[in-house]
mmCIF file of C-alpha atoms and ligand atoms in Angstrom:
data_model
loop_
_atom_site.group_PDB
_atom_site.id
_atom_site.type_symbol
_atom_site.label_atom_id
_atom_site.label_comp_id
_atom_site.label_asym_id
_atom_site.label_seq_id
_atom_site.Cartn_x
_atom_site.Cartn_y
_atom_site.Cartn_z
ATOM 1 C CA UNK X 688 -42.347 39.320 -49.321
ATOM 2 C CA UNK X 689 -41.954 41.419 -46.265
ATOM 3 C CA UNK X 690 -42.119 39.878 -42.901
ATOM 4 C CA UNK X 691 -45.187 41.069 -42.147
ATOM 5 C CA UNK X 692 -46.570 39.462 -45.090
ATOM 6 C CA UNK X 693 -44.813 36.333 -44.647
ATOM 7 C CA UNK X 694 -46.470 36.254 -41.448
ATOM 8 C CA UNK X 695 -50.094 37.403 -42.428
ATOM 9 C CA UNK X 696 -49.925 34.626 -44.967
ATOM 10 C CA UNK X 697 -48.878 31.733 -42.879
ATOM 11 C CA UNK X 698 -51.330 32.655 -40.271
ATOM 12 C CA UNK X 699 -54.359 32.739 -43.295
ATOM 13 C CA UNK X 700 -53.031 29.033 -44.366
ATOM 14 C CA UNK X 701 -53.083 28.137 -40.823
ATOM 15 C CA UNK X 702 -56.316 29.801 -39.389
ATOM 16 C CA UNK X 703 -54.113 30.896 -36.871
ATOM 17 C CA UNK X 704 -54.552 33.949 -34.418
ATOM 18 C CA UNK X 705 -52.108 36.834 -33.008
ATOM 19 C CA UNK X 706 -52.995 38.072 -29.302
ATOM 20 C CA UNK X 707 -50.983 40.981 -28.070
ATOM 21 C CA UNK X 708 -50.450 42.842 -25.268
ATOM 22 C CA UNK X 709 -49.963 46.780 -25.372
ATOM 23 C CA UNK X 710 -46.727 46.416 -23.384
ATOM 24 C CA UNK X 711 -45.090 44.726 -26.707
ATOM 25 C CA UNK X 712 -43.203 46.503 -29.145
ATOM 26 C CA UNK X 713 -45.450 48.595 -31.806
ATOM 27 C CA UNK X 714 -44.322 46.634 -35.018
ATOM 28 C CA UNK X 715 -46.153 43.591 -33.235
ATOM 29 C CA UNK X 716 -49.002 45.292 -32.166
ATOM 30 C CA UNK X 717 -49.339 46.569 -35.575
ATOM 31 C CA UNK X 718 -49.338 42.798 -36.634
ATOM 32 C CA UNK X 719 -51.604 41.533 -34.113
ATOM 33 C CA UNK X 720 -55.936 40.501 -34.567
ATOM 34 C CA UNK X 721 -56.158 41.555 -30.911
ATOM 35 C CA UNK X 722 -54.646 44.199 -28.707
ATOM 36 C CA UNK X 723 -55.508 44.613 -25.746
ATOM 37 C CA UNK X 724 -55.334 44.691 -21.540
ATOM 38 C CA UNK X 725 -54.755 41.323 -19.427
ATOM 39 C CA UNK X 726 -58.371 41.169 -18.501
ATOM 40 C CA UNK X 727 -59.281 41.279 -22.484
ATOM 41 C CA UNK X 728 -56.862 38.829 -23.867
ATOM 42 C CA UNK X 729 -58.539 36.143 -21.348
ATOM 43 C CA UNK X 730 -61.921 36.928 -22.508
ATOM 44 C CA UNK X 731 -60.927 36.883 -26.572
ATOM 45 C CA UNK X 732 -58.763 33.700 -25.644
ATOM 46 C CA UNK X 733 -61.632 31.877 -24.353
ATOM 47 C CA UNK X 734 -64.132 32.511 -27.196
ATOM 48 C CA UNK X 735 -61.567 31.928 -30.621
ATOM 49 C CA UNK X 736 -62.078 29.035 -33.040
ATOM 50 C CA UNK X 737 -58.863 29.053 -34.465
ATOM 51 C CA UNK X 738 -56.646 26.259 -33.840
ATOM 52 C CA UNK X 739 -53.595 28.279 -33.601
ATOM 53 C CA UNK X 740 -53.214 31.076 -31.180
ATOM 54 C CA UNK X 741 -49.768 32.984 -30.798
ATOM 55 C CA UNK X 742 -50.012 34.590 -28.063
ATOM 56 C CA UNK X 743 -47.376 38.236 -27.801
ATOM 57 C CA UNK X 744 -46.988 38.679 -23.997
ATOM 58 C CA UNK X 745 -45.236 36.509 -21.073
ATOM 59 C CA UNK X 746 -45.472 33.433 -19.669
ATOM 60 C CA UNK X 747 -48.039 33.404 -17.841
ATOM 61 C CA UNK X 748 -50.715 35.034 -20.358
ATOM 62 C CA UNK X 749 -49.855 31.717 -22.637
ATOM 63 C CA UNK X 750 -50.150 29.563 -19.445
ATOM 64 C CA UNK X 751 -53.467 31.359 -18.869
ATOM 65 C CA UNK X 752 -54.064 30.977 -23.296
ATOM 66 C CA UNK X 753 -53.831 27.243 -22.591
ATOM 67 C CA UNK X 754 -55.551 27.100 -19.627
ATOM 68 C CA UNK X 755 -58.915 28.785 -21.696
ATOM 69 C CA UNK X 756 -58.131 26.740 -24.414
ATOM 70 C CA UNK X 757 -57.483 22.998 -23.788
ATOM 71 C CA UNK X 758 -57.393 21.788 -27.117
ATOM 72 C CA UNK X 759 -56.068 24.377 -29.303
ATOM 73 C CA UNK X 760 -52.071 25.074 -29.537
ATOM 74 C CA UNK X 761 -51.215 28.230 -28.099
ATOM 75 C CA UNK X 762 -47.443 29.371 -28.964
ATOM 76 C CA UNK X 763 -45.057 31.819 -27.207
ATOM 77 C CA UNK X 764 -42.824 33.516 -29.647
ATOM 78 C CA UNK X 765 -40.283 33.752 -26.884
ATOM 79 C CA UNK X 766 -40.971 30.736 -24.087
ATOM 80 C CA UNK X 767 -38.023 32.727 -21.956
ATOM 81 C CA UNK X 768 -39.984 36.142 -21.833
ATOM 82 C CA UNK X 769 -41.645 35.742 -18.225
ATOM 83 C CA UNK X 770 -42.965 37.973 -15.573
ATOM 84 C CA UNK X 771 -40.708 38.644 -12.300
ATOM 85 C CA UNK X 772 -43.623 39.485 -10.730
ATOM 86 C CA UNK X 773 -45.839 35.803 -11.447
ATOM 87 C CA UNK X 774 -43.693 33.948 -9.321
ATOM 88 C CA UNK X 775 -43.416 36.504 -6.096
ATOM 89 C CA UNK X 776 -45.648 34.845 -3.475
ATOM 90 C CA UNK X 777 -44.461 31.281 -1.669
ATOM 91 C CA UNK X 778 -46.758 28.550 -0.783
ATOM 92 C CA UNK X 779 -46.377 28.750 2.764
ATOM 93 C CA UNK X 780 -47.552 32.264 2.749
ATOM 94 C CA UNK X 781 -50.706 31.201 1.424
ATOM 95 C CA UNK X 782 -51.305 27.780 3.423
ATOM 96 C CA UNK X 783 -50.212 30.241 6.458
ATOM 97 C CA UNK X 784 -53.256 32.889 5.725
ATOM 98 C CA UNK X 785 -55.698 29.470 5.293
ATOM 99 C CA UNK X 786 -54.949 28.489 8.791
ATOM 100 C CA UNK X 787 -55.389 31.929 10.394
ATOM 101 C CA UNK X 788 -58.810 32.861 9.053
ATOM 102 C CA UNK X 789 -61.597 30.268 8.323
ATOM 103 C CA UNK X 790 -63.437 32.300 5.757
ATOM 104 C CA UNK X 791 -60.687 33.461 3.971
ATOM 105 C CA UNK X 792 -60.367 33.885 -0.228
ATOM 106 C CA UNK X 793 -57.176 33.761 -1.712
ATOM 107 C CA UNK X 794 -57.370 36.438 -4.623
ATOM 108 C CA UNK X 795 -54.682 35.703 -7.123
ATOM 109 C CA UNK X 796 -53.775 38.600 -10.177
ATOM 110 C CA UNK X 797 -53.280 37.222 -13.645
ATOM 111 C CA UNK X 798 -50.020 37.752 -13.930
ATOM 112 C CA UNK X 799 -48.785 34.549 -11.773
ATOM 113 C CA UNK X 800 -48.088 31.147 -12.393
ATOM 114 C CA UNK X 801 -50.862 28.921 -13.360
ATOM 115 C CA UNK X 802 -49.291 27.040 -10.183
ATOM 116 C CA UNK X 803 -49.688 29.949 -7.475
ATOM 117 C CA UNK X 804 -53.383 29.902 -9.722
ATOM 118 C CA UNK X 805 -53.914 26.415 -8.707
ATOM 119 C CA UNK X 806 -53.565 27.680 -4.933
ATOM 120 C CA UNK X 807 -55.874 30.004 -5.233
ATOM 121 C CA UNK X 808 -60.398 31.187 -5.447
ATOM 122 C CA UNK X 809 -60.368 33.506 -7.985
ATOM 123 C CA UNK X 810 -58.021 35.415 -10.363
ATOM 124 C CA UNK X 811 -58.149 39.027 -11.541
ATOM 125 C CA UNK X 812 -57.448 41.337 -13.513
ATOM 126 C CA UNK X 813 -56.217 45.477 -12.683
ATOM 127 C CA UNK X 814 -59.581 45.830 -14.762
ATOM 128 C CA UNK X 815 -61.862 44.012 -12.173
ATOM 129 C CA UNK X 816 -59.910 43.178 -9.235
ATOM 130 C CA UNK X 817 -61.726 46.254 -7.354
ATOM 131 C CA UNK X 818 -65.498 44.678 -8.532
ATOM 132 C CA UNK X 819 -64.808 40.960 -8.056
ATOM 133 C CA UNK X 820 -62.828 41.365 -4.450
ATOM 134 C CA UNK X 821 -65.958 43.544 -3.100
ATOM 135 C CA UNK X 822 -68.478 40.822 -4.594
ATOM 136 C CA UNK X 823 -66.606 37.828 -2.360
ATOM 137 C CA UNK X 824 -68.664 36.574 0.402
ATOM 138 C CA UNK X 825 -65.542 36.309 2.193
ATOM 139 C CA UNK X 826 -64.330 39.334 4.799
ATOM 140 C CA UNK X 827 -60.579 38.185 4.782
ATOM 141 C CA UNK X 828 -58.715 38.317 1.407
ATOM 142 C CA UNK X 829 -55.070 37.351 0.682
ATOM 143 C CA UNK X 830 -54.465 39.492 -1.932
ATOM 144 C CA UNK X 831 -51.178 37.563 -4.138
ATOM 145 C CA UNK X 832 -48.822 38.569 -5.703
ATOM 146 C CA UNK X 833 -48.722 42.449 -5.967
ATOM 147 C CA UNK X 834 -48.656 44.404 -2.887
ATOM 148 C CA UNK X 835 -49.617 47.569 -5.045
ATOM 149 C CA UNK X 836 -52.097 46.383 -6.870
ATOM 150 C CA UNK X 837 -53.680 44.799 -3.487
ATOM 151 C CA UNK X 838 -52.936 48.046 -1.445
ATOM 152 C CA UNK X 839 -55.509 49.807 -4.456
ATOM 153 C CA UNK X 840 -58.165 47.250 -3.939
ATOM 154 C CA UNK X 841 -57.571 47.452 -0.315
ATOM 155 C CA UNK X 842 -58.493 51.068 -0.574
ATOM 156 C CA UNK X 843 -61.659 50.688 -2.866
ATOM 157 C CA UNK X 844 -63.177 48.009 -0.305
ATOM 158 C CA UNK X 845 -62.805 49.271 3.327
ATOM 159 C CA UNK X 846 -65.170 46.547 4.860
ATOM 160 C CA UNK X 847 -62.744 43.828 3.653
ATOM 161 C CA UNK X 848 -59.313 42.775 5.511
ATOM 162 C CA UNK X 849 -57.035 42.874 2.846
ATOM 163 C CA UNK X 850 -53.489 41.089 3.354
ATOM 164 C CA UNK X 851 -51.077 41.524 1.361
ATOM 165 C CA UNK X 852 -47.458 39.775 0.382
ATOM 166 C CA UNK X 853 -44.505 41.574 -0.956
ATOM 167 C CA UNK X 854 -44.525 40.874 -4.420
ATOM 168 C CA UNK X 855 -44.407 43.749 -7.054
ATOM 169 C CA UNK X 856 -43.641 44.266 -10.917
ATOM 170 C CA UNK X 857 -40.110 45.549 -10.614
ATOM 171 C CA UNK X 858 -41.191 48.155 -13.749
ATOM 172 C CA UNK X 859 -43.793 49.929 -12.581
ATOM 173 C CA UNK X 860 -41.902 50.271 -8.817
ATOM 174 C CA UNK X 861 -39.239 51.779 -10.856
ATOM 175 C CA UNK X 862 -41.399 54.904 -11.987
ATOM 176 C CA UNK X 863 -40.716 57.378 -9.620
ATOM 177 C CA UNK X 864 -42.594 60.359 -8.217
ATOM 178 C CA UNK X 865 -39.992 62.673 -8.462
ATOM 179 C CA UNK X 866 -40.192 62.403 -12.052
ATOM 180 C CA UNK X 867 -43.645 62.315 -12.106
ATOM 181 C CA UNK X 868 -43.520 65.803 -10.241
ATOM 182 C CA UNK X 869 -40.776 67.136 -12.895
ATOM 183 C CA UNK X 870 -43.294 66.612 -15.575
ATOM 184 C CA UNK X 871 -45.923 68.301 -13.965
ATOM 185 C CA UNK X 872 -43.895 70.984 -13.455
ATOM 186 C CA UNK X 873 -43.376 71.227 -17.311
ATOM 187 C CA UNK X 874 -46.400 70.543 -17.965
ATOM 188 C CA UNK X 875 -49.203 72.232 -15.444
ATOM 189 C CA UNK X 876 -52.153 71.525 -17.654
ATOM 190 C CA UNK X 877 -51.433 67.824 -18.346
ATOM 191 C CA UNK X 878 -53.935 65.124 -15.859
ATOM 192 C CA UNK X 879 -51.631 62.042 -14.640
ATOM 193 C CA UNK X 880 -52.605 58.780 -15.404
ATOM 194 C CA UNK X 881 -51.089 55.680 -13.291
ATOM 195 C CA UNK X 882 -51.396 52.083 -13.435
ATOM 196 C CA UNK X 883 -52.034 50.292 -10.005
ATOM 197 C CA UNK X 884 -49.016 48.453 -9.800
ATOM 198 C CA UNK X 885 -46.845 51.574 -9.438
ATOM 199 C CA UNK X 886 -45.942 52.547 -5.942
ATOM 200 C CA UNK X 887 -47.959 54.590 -3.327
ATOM 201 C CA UNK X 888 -46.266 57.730 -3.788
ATOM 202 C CA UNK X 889 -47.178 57.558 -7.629
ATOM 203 C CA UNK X 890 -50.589 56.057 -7.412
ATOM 204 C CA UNK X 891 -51.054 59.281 -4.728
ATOM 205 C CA UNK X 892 -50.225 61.693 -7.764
ATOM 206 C CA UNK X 893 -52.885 59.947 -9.940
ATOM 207 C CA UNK X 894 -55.633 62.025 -11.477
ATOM 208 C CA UNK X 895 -56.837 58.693 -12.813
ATOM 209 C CA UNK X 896 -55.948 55.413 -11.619
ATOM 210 C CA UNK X 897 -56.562 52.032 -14.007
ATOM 211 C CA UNK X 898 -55.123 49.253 -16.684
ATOM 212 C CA UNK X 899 -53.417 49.792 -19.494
ATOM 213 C CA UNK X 900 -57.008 49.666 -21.542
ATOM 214 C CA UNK X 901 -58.221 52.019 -18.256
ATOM 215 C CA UNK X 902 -55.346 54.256 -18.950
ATOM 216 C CA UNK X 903 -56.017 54.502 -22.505
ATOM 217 C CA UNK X 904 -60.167 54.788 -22.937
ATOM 218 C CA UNK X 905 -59.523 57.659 -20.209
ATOM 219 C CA UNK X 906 -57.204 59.938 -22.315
ATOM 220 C CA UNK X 907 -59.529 59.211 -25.633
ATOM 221 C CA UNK X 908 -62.449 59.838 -24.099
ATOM 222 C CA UNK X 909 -61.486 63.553 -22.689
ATOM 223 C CA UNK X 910 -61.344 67.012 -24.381
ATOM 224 C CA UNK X 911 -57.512 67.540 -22.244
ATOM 225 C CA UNK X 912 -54.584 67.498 -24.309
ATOM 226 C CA UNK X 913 -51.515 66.342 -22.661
ATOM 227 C CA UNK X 914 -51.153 63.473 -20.355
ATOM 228 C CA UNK X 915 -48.791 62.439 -18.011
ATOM 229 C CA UNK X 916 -48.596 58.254 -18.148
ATOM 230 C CA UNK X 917 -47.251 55.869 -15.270
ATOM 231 C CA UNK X 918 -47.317 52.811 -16.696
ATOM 232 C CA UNK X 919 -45.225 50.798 -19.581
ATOM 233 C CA UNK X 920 -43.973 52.656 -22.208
ATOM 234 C CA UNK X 921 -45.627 50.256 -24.898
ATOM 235 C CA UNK X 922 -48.996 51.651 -24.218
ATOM 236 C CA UNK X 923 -47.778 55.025 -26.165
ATOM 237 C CA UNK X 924 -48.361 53.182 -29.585
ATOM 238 C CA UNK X 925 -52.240 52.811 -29.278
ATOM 239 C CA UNK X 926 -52.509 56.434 -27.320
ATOM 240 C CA UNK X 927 -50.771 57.949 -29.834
ATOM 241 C CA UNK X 928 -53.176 56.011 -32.756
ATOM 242 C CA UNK X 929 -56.542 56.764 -30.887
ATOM 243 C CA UNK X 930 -55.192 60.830 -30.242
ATOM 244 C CA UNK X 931 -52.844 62.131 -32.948
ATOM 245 C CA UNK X 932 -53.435 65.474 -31.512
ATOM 246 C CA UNK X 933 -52.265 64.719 -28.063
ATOM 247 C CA UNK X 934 -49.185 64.932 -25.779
ATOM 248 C CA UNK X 935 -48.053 62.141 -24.383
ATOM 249 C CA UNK X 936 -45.445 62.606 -21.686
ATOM 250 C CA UNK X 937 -43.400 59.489 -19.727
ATOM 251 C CA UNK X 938 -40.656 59.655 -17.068
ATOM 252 C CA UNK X 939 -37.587 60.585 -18.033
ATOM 253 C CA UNK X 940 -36.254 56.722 -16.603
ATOM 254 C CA UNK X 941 -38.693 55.174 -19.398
ATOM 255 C CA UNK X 942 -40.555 52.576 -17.819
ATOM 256 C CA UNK X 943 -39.977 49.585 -20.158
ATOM 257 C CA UNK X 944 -40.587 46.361 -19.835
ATOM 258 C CA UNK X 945 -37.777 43.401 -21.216
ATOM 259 C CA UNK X 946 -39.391 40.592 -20.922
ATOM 260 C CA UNK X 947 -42.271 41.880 -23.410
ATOM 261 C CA UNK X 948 -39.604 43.594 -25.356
ATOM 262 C CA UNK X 949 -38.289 40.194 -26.515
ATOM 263 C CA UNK X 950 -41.591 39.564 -28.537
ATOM 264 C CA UNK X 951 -40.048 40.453 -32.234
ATOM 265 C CA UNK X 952 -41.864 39.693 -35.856
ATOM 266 C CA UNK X 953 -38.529 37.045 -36.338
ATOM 267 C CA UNK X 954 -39.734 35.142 -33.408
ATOM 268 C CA UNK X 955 -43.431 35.134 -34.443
ATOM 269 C CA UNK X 956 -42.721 34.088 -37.707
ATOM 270 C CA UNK X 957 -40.221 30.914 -36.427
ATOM 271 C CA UNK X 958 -43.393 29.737 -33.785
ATOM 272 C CA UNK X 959 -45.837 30.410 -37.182
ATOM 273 C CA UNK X 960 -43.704 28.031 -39.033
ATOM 274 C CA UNK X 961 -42.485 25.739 -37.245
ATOM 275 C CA UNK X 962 -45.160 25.550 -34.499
ATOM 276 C CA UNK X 963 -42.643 25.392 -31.759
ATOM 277 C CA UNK X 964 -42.710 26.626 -28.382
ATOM 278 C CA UNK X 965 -46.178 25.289 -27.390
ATOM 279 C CA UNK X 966 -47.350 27.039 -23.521
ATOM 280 C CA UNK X 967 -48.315 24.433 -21.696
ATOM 281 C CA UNK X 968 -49.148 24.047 -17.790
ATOM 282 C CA UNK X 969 -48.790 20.660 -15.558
ATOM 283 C CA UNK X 970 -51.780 18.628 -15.450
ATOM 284 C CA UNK X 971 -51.169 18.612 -11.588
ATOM 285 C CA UNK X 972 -52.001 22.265 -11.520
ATOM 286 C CA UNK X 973 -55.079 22.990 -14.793
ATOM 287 C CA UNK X 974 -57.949 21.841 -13.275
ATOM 288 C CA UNK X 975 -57.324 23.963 -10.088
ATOM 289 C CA UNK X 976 -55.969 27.202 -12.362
ATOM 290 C CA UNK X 977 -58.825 26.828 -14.704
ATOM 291 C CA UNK X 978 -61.677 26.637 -12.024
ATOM 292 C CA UNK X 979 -59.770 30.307 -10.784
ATOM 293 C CA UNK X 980 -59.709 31.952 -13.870
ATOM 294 C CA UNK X 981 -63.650 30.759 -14.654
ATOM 295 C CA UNK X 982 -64.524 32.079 -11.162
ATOM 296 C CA UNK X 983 -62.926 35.602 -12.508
ATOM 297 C CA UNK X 984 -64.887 35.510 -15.388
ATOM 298 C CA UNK X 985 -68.055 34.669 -13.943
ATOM 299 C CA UNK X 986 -67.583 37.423 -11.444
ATOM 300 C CA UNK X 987 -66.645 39.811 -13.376
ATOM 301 C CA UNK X 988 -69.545 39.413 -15.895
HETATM 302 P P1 13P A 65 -52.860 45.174 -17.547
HETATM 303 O O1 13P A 65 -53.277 46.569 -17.646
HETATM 304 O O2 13P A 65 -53.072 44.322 -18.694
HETATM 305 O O3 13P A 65 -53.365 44.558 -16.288
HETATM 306 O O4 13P A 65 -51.248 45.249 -17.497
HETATM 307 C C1 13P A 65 -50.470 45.115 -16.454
HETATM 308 C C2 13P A 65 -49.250 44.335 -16.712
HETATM 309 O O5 13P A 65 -48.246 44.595 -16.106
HETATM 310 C C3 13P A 65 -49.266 43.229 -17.639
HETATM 311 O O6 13P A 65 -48.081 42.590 -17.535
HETATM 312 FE FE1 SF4 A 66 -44.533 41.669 -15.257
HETATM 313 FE FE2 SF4 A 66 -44.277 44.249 -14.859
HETATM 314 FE FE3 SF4 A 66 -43.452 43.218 -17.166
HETATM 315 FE FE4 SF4 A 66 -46.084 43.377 -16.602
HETATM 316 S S1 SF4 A 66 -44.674 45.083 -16.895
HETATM 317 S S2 SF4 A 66 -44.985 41.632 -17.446
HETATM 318 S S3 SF4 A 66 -46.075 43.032 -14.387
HETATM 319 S S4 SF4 A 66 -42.607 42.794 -15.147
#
């Protein structure tokens, strides 16, 4: 049997379910029952039967796995493969914000800790940050942890007063517009597409600015052939699926990220047999994380 099939069949004998994210390598995409953006692997997460799910990503997508599913067992292939990012805003910064405005809403992105969650009103998504922060109540936001992603909602909702920390995915800082501007050089005809967690000078280049999912229903959905993508490099698998007549071009410095790298079939087939490396979150910190990722889900229906 090949690996894949060795997988496929333990995961039929166990009813289990493989969740991945388009940053992970293509050979587990390939493998995978769902592929798909942050914002979609929360909603699939919360509506599967299966007791199993084995969930391709980082840390804090099984956290947030868990979280959605309280009674089901929800394993990381890698427990090690985490997000820089999750963990870039401190306490005090938020319990400072709290004191300084009374009405304020602590916005948190999905990709934190289900205990910077916990501190938090609502959670988003780069797929409905832009509608849920403009549907608060609340005029002050503290926007945690990504100062890019927070400095494009800022932008799409002038009538709030969006603060922001320093926190930012050290990948997606790392694509820079000078390459950006080489390959439009080479490549005149060619619309750039650019998630919001890249820097201001990229996100300024953008013909189109979105999530991974965004990024890739854009390019599908147009007549244009060739593309110019600021994000992850994993997301090249499903363009290149969906548009086999396409051009796909990526910086030169290829934007890769190596935490999700270190999902691999091996490791997916050790969690689907032994059932090791169980996400879990501190019962100090669910109720509080859960009740912020509902809110996001509510809002963003
Ligand atoms: P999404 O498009 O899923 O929000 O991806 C951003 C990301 O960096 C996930 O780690
Ligand atoms: Fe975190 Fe960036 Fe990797 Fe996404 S791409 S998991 S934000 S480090």
């Amino acid at each position: 049997m090949t690996i894949q099939e060795e997988i496929k069949k333990l995961k039929e004998d166990k009813q289990a379910v493989i969740l991945a994210h388009y940053y992970v390598r293509p050979e587990v995409q390939e493998i995978a029952d769902y592929i798909g953006d942050s914002f979609y692997l929360s909603k699939i997460a919360e509506k599967l039967e299966n007791p199993i799910i084995v969930y391709c990503g980082v840390s804090f997508m099984g956290e947030s796995g868990c979280l959605l599913n309280p009674n089901k067992k929800v394993l990381m292939p890698d427990l090690k493969a985490d997000c820089p990012m999750a963990h870039m805003v401190l306490k005090e910064e938020v319990d400072a914000a709290r004191s300084t405005y009374d009405d304020l809403a602590v916005v948190c992105y999905i990709n934190s800790t289900a205990e910077i969650k916990s501190w938090s009103d609502v959670c988003v998504t780069s797929a409905n940050a832009v509608k849920i922060v403009k549907n608060l109540p609340n005029k002050n936001i503290l926007f945690i942890p990504d100062k890019n992603l927070g400095r494009f909602v800022a932008a799409q909702v002038p009538e709030k007063n969006v603060i922001l920390v320093k926190g930012y995915c050290p990948i997606h800082e790392n694509i820079l517009a000078e390459e950006i501007r080489e390959l439009k050089a080479l490549h005149p005809e060619a619309e750039v597409l650019v998630h919001p967690e890249c820097c201001e000078e990229v996100t300024a280049m953008a013909d189109y600015l979105g999530s991974t999912s965004g990024i890739i229903d854009y390019a599908t959905a147009s007549e244009k052939k060739e593309w110019i993508i600021g994000t992850e490099m994993g997301v090249r698998y499903e363009l290149e699926k969906r548009n086999p007549d396409k051009h796909f071009y990526f910086p030169k410095t290829e934007p890769v990220c190596g935490d999700m790298k270190q999902i691999t079939l091996e490791k997916i087939l050790h969690v689907l047999k032994t059932e090791e490396n169980q996400a879990s979150v501190v019962a100090e910190n669910s109720a509080a994380a859960r009740k912020t990722l509902d809110r996001m889900l509510e809002l963003a229906k």
